Short mmCIF file of C-alpha atoms in Angstrom, two decimals:
data_model
loop_
_atom_site.label_atom_id
_atom_site.label_comp_id
_atom_site.label_asym_id
_atom_site.label_seq_id
_atom_site.Cartn_x
_atom_site.Cartn_y
_atom_site.Cartn_z
CA UNK A 1 334.44 46.40 116.82
CA UNK A 2 335.83 47.80 113.76
CA UNK A 3 333.51 50.53 111.88
CA UNK A 4 334.14 52.33 108.64
CA UNK A 5 335.20 56.07 109.19
CA UNK A 6 332.72 57.11 106.64
CA UNK A 7 329.67 58.22 108.61
CA UNK A 8 327.05 57.13 105.70
CA UNK A 9 328.33 53.51 105.77
CA UNK A 10 328.06 53.80 109.25
CA UNK A 11 324.24 54.60 109.15
CA UNK A 12 323.50 52.09 106.71
CA UNK A 13 325.12 49.16 108.60
CA UNK A 14 323.62 50.30 111.98
CA UNK A 15 320.19 50.60 110.61
CA UNK A 16 320.19 47.38 108.95
CA UNK A 17 321.38 45.84 112.13
CA UNK A 18 318.52 47.43 113.91
CA UNK A 19 315.79 46.08 111.58
CA UNK A 20 317.28 42.42 111.71
CA UNK A 21 318.51 42.40 108.47
CA UNK A 22 321.65 40.42 108.84
CA UNK A 23 322.29 38.21 105.47
CA UNK A 24 324.89 40.29 103.58
CA UNK A 25 326.14 39.09 100.06
CA UNK A 26 329.05 41.34 98.84
CA UNK A 27 331.09 41.17 95.39
CA UNK A 28 334.46 42.40 95.84
CA UNK A 29 335.39 46.00 94.85
CA UNK A 30 336.92 49.13 96.09
CA UNK A 31 333.90 51.81 96.10
CA UNK A 32 331.86 49.59 98.36
CA UNK A 33 335.05 49.06 100.91
CA UNK A 34 333.12 50.70 103.84
CA UNK A 35 330.35 49.02 103.43
CA UNK A 36 332.23 45.67 103.26
CA UNK A 37 334.47 46.56 106.23
CA UNK A 38 331.49 47.39 108.15
CA UNK A 39 329.71 44.43 107.50
CA UNK A 40 332.33 41.95 107.47
CA UNK A 41 333.63 43.57 110.87
CA UNK A 42 330.49 42.92 112.93
CA UNK A 43 329.96 39.29 113.62
CA UNK A 44 325.94 39.63 113.94
CA UNK A 45 326.11 39.67 110.16
CA UNK A 46 326.65 36.69 108.03
CA UNK A 47 328.32 37.51 104.94
CA UNK A 48 328.98 35.68 101.80
CA UNK A 49 331.73 36.73 99.16
CA UNK A 50 330.32 36.08 95.33
CA UNK A 51 332.61 37.87 92.77
CA UNK A 52 329.90 37.72 89.75
CA UNK A 53 327.25 40.18 90.64
CA UNK A 54 324.47 38.46 88.45
CA UNK A 55 325.34 34.74 90.44
CA UNK A 56 325.39 36.95 93.63
CA UNK A 57 322.02 38.38 93.34
CA UNK A 58 320.37 34.99 92.29
CA UNK A 59 322.33 33.48 95.27
CA UNK A 60 320.85 36.13 97.55
CA UNK A 61 317.40 35.90 96.03
CA UNK A 62 317.59 31.83 96.88
CA UNK A 63 318.31 32.74 100.21
CA UNK A 64 315.40 35.03 100.65
CA UNK A 65 313.33 32.77 98.66
CA UNK A 66 313.88 30.15 102.07
CA UNK A 67 314.05 32.79 104.99
CA UNK A 68 311.22 35.28 104.03
CA UNK A 69 313.48 37.92 104.99
CA UNK A 70 315.22 40.35 102.82
CA UNK A 71 318.99 39.51 101.71
CA UNK A 72 321.29 42.49 101.28
CA UNK A 73 323.61 42.85 98.07
CA UNK A 74 326.39 45.36 98.20
CA UNK A 75 328.47 46.03 95.03
CA UNK A 76 330.95 48.63 93.62
CA UNK A 77 330.24 51.54 91.46
CA UNK A 78 329.89 51.26 87.66
CA UNK A 79 328.44 48.17 85.59
CA UNK A 80 328.86 46.06 88.40
CA UNK A 81 325.24 47.12 89.68
CA UNK A 82 323.51 46.70 86.11
CA UNK A 83 324.44 42.59 86.54
CA UNK A 84 321.95 42.50 89.30
CA UNK A 85 319.32 43.34 86.78
CA UNK A 86 318.14 39.87 85.90
CA UNK A 87 317.68 39.15 89.74
CA UNK A 88 315.77 42.16 90.59
CA UNK A 89 313.64 41.57 88.19
CA UNK A 90 312.76 38.16 89.08
CA UNK A 91 312.34 38.91 92.65
CA UNK A 92 309.94 41.91 91.68
CA UNK A 93 307.44 39.38 89.63
CA UNK A 94 308.31 36.49 92.16
CA UNK A 95 307.68 38.92 95.34
CA UNK A 96 310.75 38.15 97.15
CA UNK A 97 312.56 40.78 99.52
CA UNK A 98 315.94 41.91 98.35
CA UNK A 99 317.95 44.94 99.28
CA UNK A 100 320.45 46.39 96.84
CA UNK A 101 322.95 48.74 98.43
CA UNK A 102 325.12 49.99 95.51
CA UNK A 103 328.23 52.16 96.15
CA UNK A 104 328.55 55.11 94.20
CA UNK A 105 331.02 57.94 93.22
CA UNK A 106 329.86 61.53 94.51
CA UNK A 107 327.68 63.17 92.06
CA UNK A 108 330.29 65.61 91.19
CA UNK A 109 332.30 62.90 89.41
CA UNK A 110 329.53 61.42 87.46
CA UNK A 111 329.32 62.14 83.66
CA UNK A 112 332.48 64.04 83.65
CA UNK A 113 334.57 61.31 82.34
CA UNK A 114 335.79 59.37 85.43
CA UNK A 115 336.08 55.59 85.63
CA UNK A 116 333.46 53.33 86.83
CA UNK A 117 331.00 55.88 86.69
CA UNK A 118 327.34 55.47 85.49
CA UNK A 119 324.20 56.98 86.32
CA UNK A 120 323.07 54.80 89.18
CA UNK A 121 320.30 56.63 90.50
CA UNK A 122 316.79 55.04 90.05
CA UNK A 123 318.40 52.35 87.89
CA UNK A 124 315.81 49.64 88.77
CA UNK A 125 312.99 51.72 88.89
CA UNK A 126 310.94 49.66 86.50
CA UNK A 127 311.47 46.45 88.46
CA UNK A 128 312.05 47.89 92.01
CA UNK A 129 309.67 49.06 94.95
CA UNK A 130 311.68 51.89 96.30
CA UNK A 131 314.91 53.86 95.30
CA UNK A 132 316.83 55.50 98.33
CA UNK A 133 319.23 57.84 96.77
CA UNK A 134 321.34 59.01 99.50
CA UNK A 135 323.55 62.48 100.13
CA UNK A 136 327.15 62.07 101.16
CA UNK A 137 326.70 63.69 104.24
CA UNK A 138 324.72 61.84 107.20
CA UNK A 139 321.17 63.38 107.89
CA UNK A 140 317.69 62.15 108.91
CA UNK A 141 316.32 62.50 105.56
CA UNK A 142 319.01 59.81 104.47
CA UNK A 143 318.43 57.68 107.42
CA UNK A 144 314.68 57.86 106.59
CA UNK A 145 315.22 56.74 103.07
CA UNK A 146 317.26 53.45 104.44
CA UNK A 147 314.37 52.98 106.99
CA UNK A 148 311.53 52.98 104.21
CA UNK A 149 313.29 51.30 101.51
CA UNK A 150 314.02 48.19 104.40
CA UNK A 151 310.03 48.22 105.35
CA UNK A 152 308.81 48.13 101.95
CA UNK A 153 310.97 45.47 101.11
CA UNK A 154 309.70 43.48 103.94
CA UNK A 155 306.07 44.76 103.82
CA UNK A 156 305.67 44.42 99.96
CA UNK A 157 307.99 41.57 99.37
CA UNK A 158 310.44 42.57 96.44
CA UNK A 159 313.47 44.40 95.61
CA UNK A 160 314.75 47.93 96.65
CA UNK A 161 317.57 49.69 96.03
CA UNK A 162 319.75 52.18 98.37
CA UNK A 163 322.45 54.35 96.34
CA UNK A 164 325.14 55.49 98.56
CA UNK A 165 328.13 57.59 97.04
CA UNK A 166 331.29 57.46 99.11
CA UNK A 167 334.36 59.80 98.55
CA UNK A 168 338.01 58.67 99.24
CA UNK A 169 339.68 57.84 101.36
CA UNK A 170 337.48 54.35 101.72
CA UNK A 171 339.45 52.16 103.85
CA UNK A 172 339.81 53.95 107.07
CA UNK A 173 338.01 52.56 110.23
CA UNK A 174 337.28 53.76 113.56
CA UNK A 175 336.58 51.79 116.93
CA UNK A 176 333.47 53.69 117.79
CA UNK A 177 330.64 55.08 115.92
CA UNK A 178 330.48 58.70 114.94
CA UNK A 179 326.93 59.58 114.09
CA UNK A 180 323.80 59.07 115.92
CA UNK A 181 321.52 56.64 113.97
CA UNK A 182 317.62 57.33 113.42
CA UNK A 183 315.76 53.89 113.30
CA UNK A 184 312.21 54.04 112.51
CA UNK A 185 309.75 51.43 113.74
CA UNK A 186 307.99 49.62 110.90
CA UNK A 187 304.11 49.79 110.99
CA UNK A 188 302.89 46.09 111.25
CA UNK A 189 299.76 45.62 109.05
CA UNK A 190 297.17 42.96 110.01
CA UNK A 191 294.76 41.36 107.41
CA UNK A 192 291.27 40.89 108.03
CA UNK A 193 288.13 39.84 106.10
CA UNK A 194 284.84 39.54 107.48
CA UNK A 195 281.96 37.24 106.42
CA UNK A 196 280.14 40.52 105.53
CA UNK A 197 282.85 41.30 102.90
CA UNK A 198 282.36 37.98 101.18
CA UNK A 199 278.52 37.30 101.49
CA UNK A 200 277.69 38.73 97.87
CA UNK A 201 280.35 36.05 96.68
CA UNK A 202 279.49 33.32 98.65
CA UNK A 203 275.88 33.63 96.91
CA UNK A 204 277.06 33.63 93.45
CA UNK A 205 279.16 30.60 94.53
CA UNK A 206 276.58 28.44 96.02
CA UNK A 207 274.74 28.75 92.71
CA UNK A 208 277.28 27.87 90.52
CA UNK A 209 277.72 24.13 89.29
CA UNK A 210 281.41 24.23 87.69
CA UNK A 211 283.90 26.06 89.83
CA UNK A 212 287.53 26.11 88.88
CA UNK A 213 290.70 26.65 91.62
CA UNK A 214 293.74 27.20 89.88
CA UNK A 215 296.95 27.12 92.16
CA UNK A 216 300.07 28.87 90.64
CA UNK A 217 303.57 28.90 92.48
CA UNK A 218 302.79 28.72 96.18
CA UNK A 219 305.08 28.58 99.53
CA UNK A 220 305.14 25.06 100.96
CA UNK A 221 302.62 24.42 103.52
CA UNK A 222 301.03 28.06 102.50
CA UNK A 223 297.64 26.63 102.48
CA UNK A 224 295.79 25.26 105.73
CA UNK A 225 294.54 21.65 105.72
CA UNK A 226 290.95 22.81 106.49
CA UNK A 227 290.67 24.53 103.20
CA UNK A 228 292.19 21.95 101.12
CA UNK A 229 289.88 19.35 102.41
CA UNK A 230 287.00 21.68 101.93
CA UNK A 231 287.52 22.50 98.06
CA UNK A 232 288.44 18.69 97.99
CA UNK A 233 284.93 17.74 99.46
CA UNK A 234 282.83 19.85 97.19
CA UNK A 235 281.99 17.95 93.67
CA UNK A 236 281.17 21.41 91.81
CA UNK A 237 284.74 22.27 92.48
CA UNK A 238 287.71 21.15 90.66
CA UNK A 239 291.28 22.05 91.79
CA UNK A 240 294.12 22.43 89.30
CA UNK A 241 297.57 22.68 90.82
CA UNK A 242 301.05 22.82 89.12
CA UNK A 243 304.27 21.49 90.35
CA UNK A 244 305.20 24.81 91.71
CA UNK A 245 301.95 24.95 93.55
CA UNK A 246 303.22 22.84 96.76
CA UNK A 247 299.70 22.18 97.43
CA UNK A 248 298.23 18.50 97.29
CA UNK A 249 295.47 16.31 97.51
CA UNK A 250 294.34 12.72 95.94
CA UNK A 251 291.57 14.52 94.36
CA UNK A 252 293.45 17.60 92.85
CA UNK A 253 294.78 17.27 89.22
CA UNK A 254 298.38 18.13 88.86
CA UNK A 255 299.14 17.38 85.61
CA UNK A 256 297.17 19.97 83.72
CA UNK A 257 298.79 19.81 80.29
CA UNK A 258 297.81 16.02 80.44
CA UNK A 259 294.31 16.59 81.10
CA UNK A 260 293.39 19.27 78.87
CA UNK A 261 295.71 19.26 75.46
CA UNK A 262 293.44 16.76 73.89
CA UNK A 263 290.15 18.28 74.36
CA UNK A 264 288.20 18.90 71.53
CA UNK A 265 286.21 22.21 71.16
CA UNK A 266 283.15 20.76 72.70
CA UNK A 267 284.98 19.37 75.60
CA UNK A 268 286.57 22.72 76.32
CA UNK A 269 283.19 24.45 76.18
CA UNK A 270 281.92 21.83 78.76
CA UNK A 271 285.02 22.40 80.92
CA UNK A 272 284.39 26.32 81.09
CA UNK A 273 283.96 27.26 84.36
CA UNK A 274 281.36 29.61 85.74
CA UNK A 275 283.94 30.83 88.65
CA UNK A 276 287.86 30.74 88.41
CA UNK A 277 289.45 31.23 91.83
CA UNK A 278 293.24 31.93 91.71
CA UNK A 279 295.98 32.10 94.06
CA UNK A 280 299.97 32.10 94.05
CA UNK A 281 302.46 33.40 91.59
CA UNK A 282 302.86 32.98 87.79
CA UNK A 283 301.03 29.55 85.86
CA UNK A 284 303.38 27.80 84.23
CA UNK A 285 300.99 25.59 81.71
CA UNK A 286 300.63 27.67 78.60
CA UNK A 287 297.71 25.49 77.55
CA UNK A 288 295.73 26.27 80.49
CA UNK A 289 296.20 30.04 79.89
CA UNK A 290 295.25 29.42 76.43
CA UNK A 291 292.13 27.83 77.36
CA UNK A 292 290.89 30.24 79.95
CA UNK A 293 291.55 33.33 77.54
CA UNK A 294 289.15 31.94 74.78
CA UNK A 295 286.68 30.17 77.22
CA UNK A 296 286.41 32.85 79.70
CA UNK A 297 284.50 32.21 82.89
CA UNK A 298 281.95 34.47 84.18
CA UNK A 299 283.77 35.38 87.11
CA UNK A 300 287.33 35.41 87.79
CA UNK A 301 288.33 36.06 91.53
CA UNK A 302 292.31 36.47 92.47
CA UNK A 303 293.26 36.19 95.88
CA UNK A 304 296.67 38.17 97.02
CA UNK A 305 297.47 40.54 99.53
CA UNK A 306 299.53 42.56 97.01
CA UNK A 307 299.04 42.20 93.30
CA UNK A 308 296.30 40.63 91.00
CA UNK A 309 297.59 39.87 87.50
CA UNK A 310 294.56 39.65 84.97
CA UNK A 311 296.35 36.73 83.09
CA UNK A 312 293.27 35.60 81.33
CA UNK A 313 291.65 38.97 80.65
CA UNK A 314 288.80 38.13 82.95
CA UNK A 315 289.56 39.30 86.44
CA UNK A 316 286.28 40.48 88.20
CA UNK A 317 287.59 40.64 91.59
CA UNK A 318 290.82 40.84 93.82
CA UNK A 319 290.64 39.85 97.28
CA UNK A 320 293.63 41.51 98.83
CA UNK A 321 294.37 39.34 101.67
CA UNK A 322 296.39 36.05 101.74
CA UNK A 323 294.37 32.82 100.96
CA UNK A 324 293.89 31.63 104.41
CA UNK A 325 292.44 34.78 105.55
CA UNK A 326 290.11 34.80 102.51
CA UNK A 327 289.23 30.86 102.99
CA UNK A 328 288.52 31.11 106.65
CA UNK A 329 285.91 33.74 106.00
CA UNK A 330 284.40 32.41 103.06
CA UNK A 331 284.17 28.72 103.20
CA UNK A 332 281.64 28.86 106.46
CA UNK A 333 279.39 30.42 103.91
CA UNK A 334 279.98 27.83 100.90
CA UNK A 335 277.29 25.25 100.43
CA UNK A 336 277.85 22.19 98.24
CA UNK A 337 275.87 21.81 95.26
CA UNK A 338 274.44 18.82 93.01
CA UNK A 339 277.24 19.05 90.41
CA UNK A 340 279.08 16.38 88.08
CA UNK A 341 281.81 18.91 87.31
CA UNK A 342 284.41 17.00 89.37
CA UNK A 343 283.45 13.83 88.56
CA UNK A 344 283.40 13.98 84.89
CA UNK A 345 287.35 15.87 84.91
CA UNK A 346 287.99 13.00 87.41
CA UNK A 347 287.44 10.34 85.06
CA UNK A 348 288.99 12.05 82.29
CA UNK A 349 292.10 12.54 84.34
CA UNK A 350 292.06 8.78 85.46
CA UNK A 351 291.91 7.92 81.64
CA UNK A 352 294.89 10.08 80.87
CA UNK A 353 297.05 8.60 83.77
CA UNK A 354 296.37 5.03 82.32
CA UNK A 355 297.28 6.05 78.89
CA UNK A 356 300.50 8.10 79.94
CA UNK A 357 301.90 5.09 81.98
CA UNK A 358 301.19 3.05 78.52
CA UNK A 359 302.76 5.49 76.59
CA UNK A 360 306.04 5.76 78.78
CA UNK A 361 306.61 2.18 79.03
CA UNK A 362 307.06 1.72 75.63
CA UNK A 363 309.13 5.03 74.56
CA UNK A 364 312.83 5.13 74.23
CA UNK A 365 315.54 6.70 76.38
CA UNK A 366 314.69 10.48 75.94
CA UNK A 367 314.08 13.77 77.76
CA UNK A 368 310.43 12.55 78.76
CA UNK A 369 311.89 9.19 79.72
CA UNK A 370 314.50 10.95 82.06
CA UNK A 371 311.55 12.93 83.73
CA UNK A 372 309.62 9.94 84.16
CA UNK A 373 312.46 7.91 86.02
CA UNK A 374 314.04 11.27 87.98
CA UNK A 375 311.34 12.83 89.54
CA UNK A 376 310.12 9.79 91.36
CA UNK A 377 313.70 9.31 92.68
CA UNK A 378 313.77 12.22 94.19
CA UNK A 379 314.35 11.84 98.25
CA UNK A 380 311.60 12.08 100.26
CA UNK A 381 311.14 15.44 102.24
CA UNK A 382 313.81 16.93 100.09
CA UNK A 383 313.79 20.30 98.24
CA UNK A 384 313.66 20.45 94.23
CA UNK A 385 314.76 23.33 92.77
CA UNK A 386 314.25 23.23 89.11
CA UNK A 387 315.65 25.57 85.85
CA UNK A 388 313.05 27.27 83.28
CA UNK A 389 312.27 26.26 79.69
CA UNK A 390 312.29 22.63 78.96
CA UNK A 391 312.76 21.52 82.78
CA UNK A 392 309.83 23.05 84.37
CA UNK A 393 307.53 21.94 81.53
CA UNK A 394 308.28 18.23 81.42
CA UNK A 395 308.27 18.18 85.28
CA UNK A 396 304.68 19.26 84.89
CA UNK A 397 303.69 16.02 83.22
CA UNK A 398 304.89 13.96 86.02
CA UNK A 399 303.54 13.42 89.46
CA UNK A 400 305.50 14.14 92.19
CA UNK A 401 305.75 13.27 95.87
CA UNK A 402 303.75 15.41 98.27
CA UNK A 403 306.58 15.52 100.85
CA UNK A 404 309.01 17.18 98.23
CA UNK A 405 309.33 21.15 98.13
CA UNK A 406 309.50 22.52 94.54
CA UNK A 407 310.67 26.22 93.60
CA UNK A 408 311.31 27.39 89.97
CA UNK A 409 312.18 30.93 89.13
CA UNK A 410 308.72 31.72 87.18
CA UNK A 411 308.58 35.57 87.84
CA UNK A 412 310.36 36.37 84.45
CA UNK A 413 310.76 32.61 83.66
CA UNK A 414 314.33 33.29 82.48
CA UNK A 415 317.30 30.64 82.25
CA UNK A 416 319.87 33.12 83.80
CA UNK A 417 320.37 32.46 87.54
CA UNK A 418 318.60 29.21 88.40
CA UNK A 419 321.69 27.48 89.38
CA UNK A 420 322.65 30.21 91.36
CA UNK A 421 319.08 30.58 93.12
CA UNK A 422 319.11 26.74 93.67
CA UNK A 423 322.52 27.22 95.72
CA UNK A 424 321.44 30.08 97.66
CA UNK A 425 318.29 28.03 98.69
CA UNK A 426 320.62 25.05 99.37
CA UNK A 427 322.73 27.18 101.93
CA UNK A 428 319.54 28.38 103.55
CA UNK A 429 317.61 25.61 104.31
CA UNK A 430 318.77 22.47 105.83
CA UNK A 431 316.86 19.95 103.37
CA UNK A 432 318.43 17.95 100.70
CA UNK A 433 318.34 20.22 97.81
CA UNK A 434 318.13 18.62 94.19
CA UNK A 435 318.64 21.04 91.25
CA UNK A 436 317.41 19.71 87.73
CA UNK A 437 318.52 21.72 85.01
CA UNK A 438 318.63 21.89 81.17
CA UNK A 439 322.45 22.03 79.62
CA UNK A 440 321.84 25.64 78.03
CA UNK A 441 320.47 27.33 81.75
CA UNK A 442 323.40 25.38 82.94
CA UNK A 443 326.10 26.55 81.00
CA UNK A 444 324.68 30.10 80.82
CA UNK A 445 324.80 30.29 84.67
CA UNK A 446 328.13 28.24 85.00
CA UNK A 447 329.67 31.09 87.13
CA UNK A 448 326.92 29.79 89.84
CA UNK A 449 329.73 27.11 90.88
CA UNK A 450 332.44 29.49 91.50
CA UNK A 451 330.94 29.59 95.35
CA UNK A 452 332.71 28.93 98.41
CA UNK A 453 329.52 28.04 100.52
CA UNK A 454 327.84 24.90 98.66
CA UNK A 455 326.68 22.43 100.76
CA UNK A 456 328.07 19.00 100.54
CA UNK A 457 324.49 17.46 99.73
CA UNK A 458 323.77 19.84 97.21
CA UNK A 459 322.99 18.01 94.00
CA UNK A 460 322.77 18.63 90.11
CA UNK A 461 321.00 16.49 87.56
CA UNK A 462 321.89 17.90 84.60
CA UNK A 463 319.87 16.83 81.31
CA UNK A 464 322.28 17.38 78.17
CA UNK A 465 320.39 17.09 74.85
CA UNK A 466 323.03 19.32 72.81
CA UNK A 467 321.10 22.29 72.83
CA UNK A 468 317.87 24.37 73.62
CA UNK A 469 315.20 21.49 73.57
CA UNK A 470 312.19 23.50 73.96
CA UNK A 471 312.56 25.23 70.48
CA UNK A 472 311.64 21.60 68.85
CA UNK A 473 308.68 21.51 70.03
CA UNK A 474 307.55 25.24 69.49
CA UNK A 475 305.44 26.05 66.25
CA UNK A 476 307.97 26.92 63.33
CA UNK A 477 310.76 24.47 64.09
CA UNK A 478 312.54 23.24 60.95
CA UNK A 479 316.04 21.34 60.90
CA UNK A 480 317.88 24.34 58.87
CA UNK A 481 321.82 25.84 60.05
CA UNK A 482 319.67 29.08 61.18
CA UNK A 483 317.46 27.05 63.68
CA UNK A 484 320.23 24.97 64.89
CA UNK A 485 322.79 28.06 65.19
CA UNK A 486 320.26 31.00 66.29
CA UNK A 487 317.56 29.04 68.08
CA UNK A 488 318.74 25.82 69.66
CA UNK A 489 321.93 26.84 70.16
CA UNK A 490 323.46 23.49 69.16
CA UNK A 491 326.69 22.83 71.30
CA UNK A 492 329.18 19.50 72.34
CA UNK A 493 329.95 20.76 75.68
CA UNK A 494 329.68 18.86 78.70
CA UNK A 495 329.92 19.79 82.54
CA UNK A 496 333.01 17.25 83.15
CA UNK A 497 335.77 20.03 83.46
CA UNK A 498 333.63 22.41 85.34
CA UNK A 499 332.54 19.78 87.68
CA UNK A 500 336.60 19.30 88.12
CA UNK A 501 337.32 22.73 88.38
CA UNK A 502 334.81 23.65 91.00
CA UNK A 503 335.20 20.17 93.23
CA UNK A 504 331.98 18.41 92.32
CA UNK A 505 331.68 14.64 92.05
CA UNK A 506 330.89 13.86 88.54
CA UNK A 507 328.95 11.14 86.98
CA UNK A 508 327.43 10.70 83.76
CA UNK A 509 324.37 8.22 82.33
CA UNK A 510 322.98 7.96 78.73
CA UNK A 511 320.27 5.02 79.17
CA UNK A 512 317.93 3.95 81.80
CA UNK A 513 320.53 1.87 83.56
CA UNK A 514 323.44 3.99 83.79
CA UNK A 515 320.59 6.61 84.89
CA UNK A 516 319.64 4.23 87.52
CA UNK A 517 322.90 3.70 88.70
CA UNK A 518 323.86 7.06 88.32
CA UNK A 519 321.19 8.23 90.57
CA UNK A 520 321.91 5.86 93.24
CA UNK A 521 325.75 7.23 93.31
CA UNK A 522 324.67 10.74 93.23
CA UNK A 523 322.43 10.30 96.37
CA UNK A 524 324.67 8.14 98.22
CA UNK A 525 327.74 10.15 98.64
CA UNK A 526 327.77 13.24 100.50
CA UNK A 527 331.29 14.25 100.82
CA UNK A 528 331.16 16.64 98.09
CA UNK A 529 328.18 18.14 96.07
CA UNK A 530 327.48 16.16 92.94
CA UNK A 531 326.73 16.48 89.29
CA UNK A 532 324.88 13.76 87.72
CA UNK A 533 324.97 14.55 83.49
CA UNK A 534 322.38 12.74 81.43
CA UNK A 535 322.72 12.56 77.57
CA UNK A 536 319.76 12.38 75.56
CA UNK A 537 319.05 12.19 71.90
CA UNK A 538 318.80 15.74 70.28
CA UNK A 539 316.46 14.87 67.34
CA UNK A 540 314.18 12.35 68.96
CA UNK A 541 312.98 14.38 71.81
CA UNK A 542 310.57 16.65 70.39
CA UNK A 543 308.65 13.67 68.45
CA UNK A 544 308.48 11.70 71.63
CA UNK A 545 306.84 14.60 73.56
CA UNK A 546 304.47 15.58 70.60
CA UNK A 547 303.23 12.01 69.96
CA UNK A 548 302.48 11.71 73.96
CA UNK A 549 299.69 14.13 73.29
CA UNK A 550 298.18 12.45 70.37
CA UNK A 551 298.10 9.19 72.37
CA UNK A 552 296.34 10.48 75.12
CA UNK A 553 292.87 10.75 73.37
#
């Protein structure tokens, strides 16, 4: 076995190994050479080389998203570390475990005018769970910090930062470990909730005739079938799910904006819940957030073992357990109560579905038509990764097959890194992975394709409408040079030469027929990863979408 000669590097590597942290994403550099040598030289680690640190961090996040275990990021000193920040922030808010190990110059070299030196200690303090600032010399104190960083990332599901100063020479190796390593066993916390804990809330529940359950970002299979069936069977309960919730039942309403956008003030008031129960991560729908902030429930209970954001300014109780733990204790105490809450909303929703179909059947080729055709085309039992901005919002309007797992970076809702995350997720799972993205997000993260690990069955469906289409549907849009340049980011770029450079199969479509043919081609070949680029009209898309909501009335 080959080990780095520097003792501190040995300690870091051995503690990671002892704790089962074996997925390592390395961005090439010099100061991190001791770590690179040690990780790559040990076959127990699976190592990836990703040159662009921003892409590397989102790639690592995609892997951790799937495995539920921390992935390690390793970079050299200086500005390389700062390129991790967008992914660190996303992982922090999406509760995805990441471990950043940054190589640093010794403290004596900082702020003296030396190259590739910045103040690296605590650089992610606002968006990480723990910062371990190590000393050059091996010590129990260093080992304790490394242990704590790893344990916190696992237990609290988020990013941590380990900053390790190394002095030259950096590339020397030894055949045996030269230092003892302190490994501290992590304490495993068990969650429990007794029926006594929830009796007062069950009493409130059993008196309410209007209960709304809203599910945000949620892991596939994360909610038990018994919980789903119990919620579906109660006429006083309406369950609203988002595309990213990965929770399905025929009675659950999964196109929230289609349901509530046309409501009058009187209908909103009638829809106001007495009790709002939420679980899962961030909510995509701006309309449901605006509704619940204006028409507040009497009680808002959020179920999450770690955090409770007061998204609607109405939070009254945080149950600090996983949803299944809560519902296992709570539902046996819940009683059905006579109510037409679900029945009334279900009738409205069915009417909306019918009007949606009538409208979609008559619109021309556009962004909306693209999603109407693409979402049902997705292979069953596949995984859908989807980018932010317009893409995820259009996807919310189309029902998706329950067998398909859906992921989107909704922690910060940024466009940076969606492609890299999707590729990392595709590497970490065995399912067919399809990534739907808009042109701006795709171009912004084009270095994601500079990656030697992309599976052959990875598919990108790129919707190119010549700019940031979401800005056309926001208030204040006017067709001016300022809007086109500084908001929409108008362009005439395509993915053709990127596909050729990175070895992707490339197909284009610009109408319903070519889209149908392009999808068949995309799904039919698995010799290389593929890109289907679909061109839609820039100017018509916003009018088509806005008219949709008017015709639902």
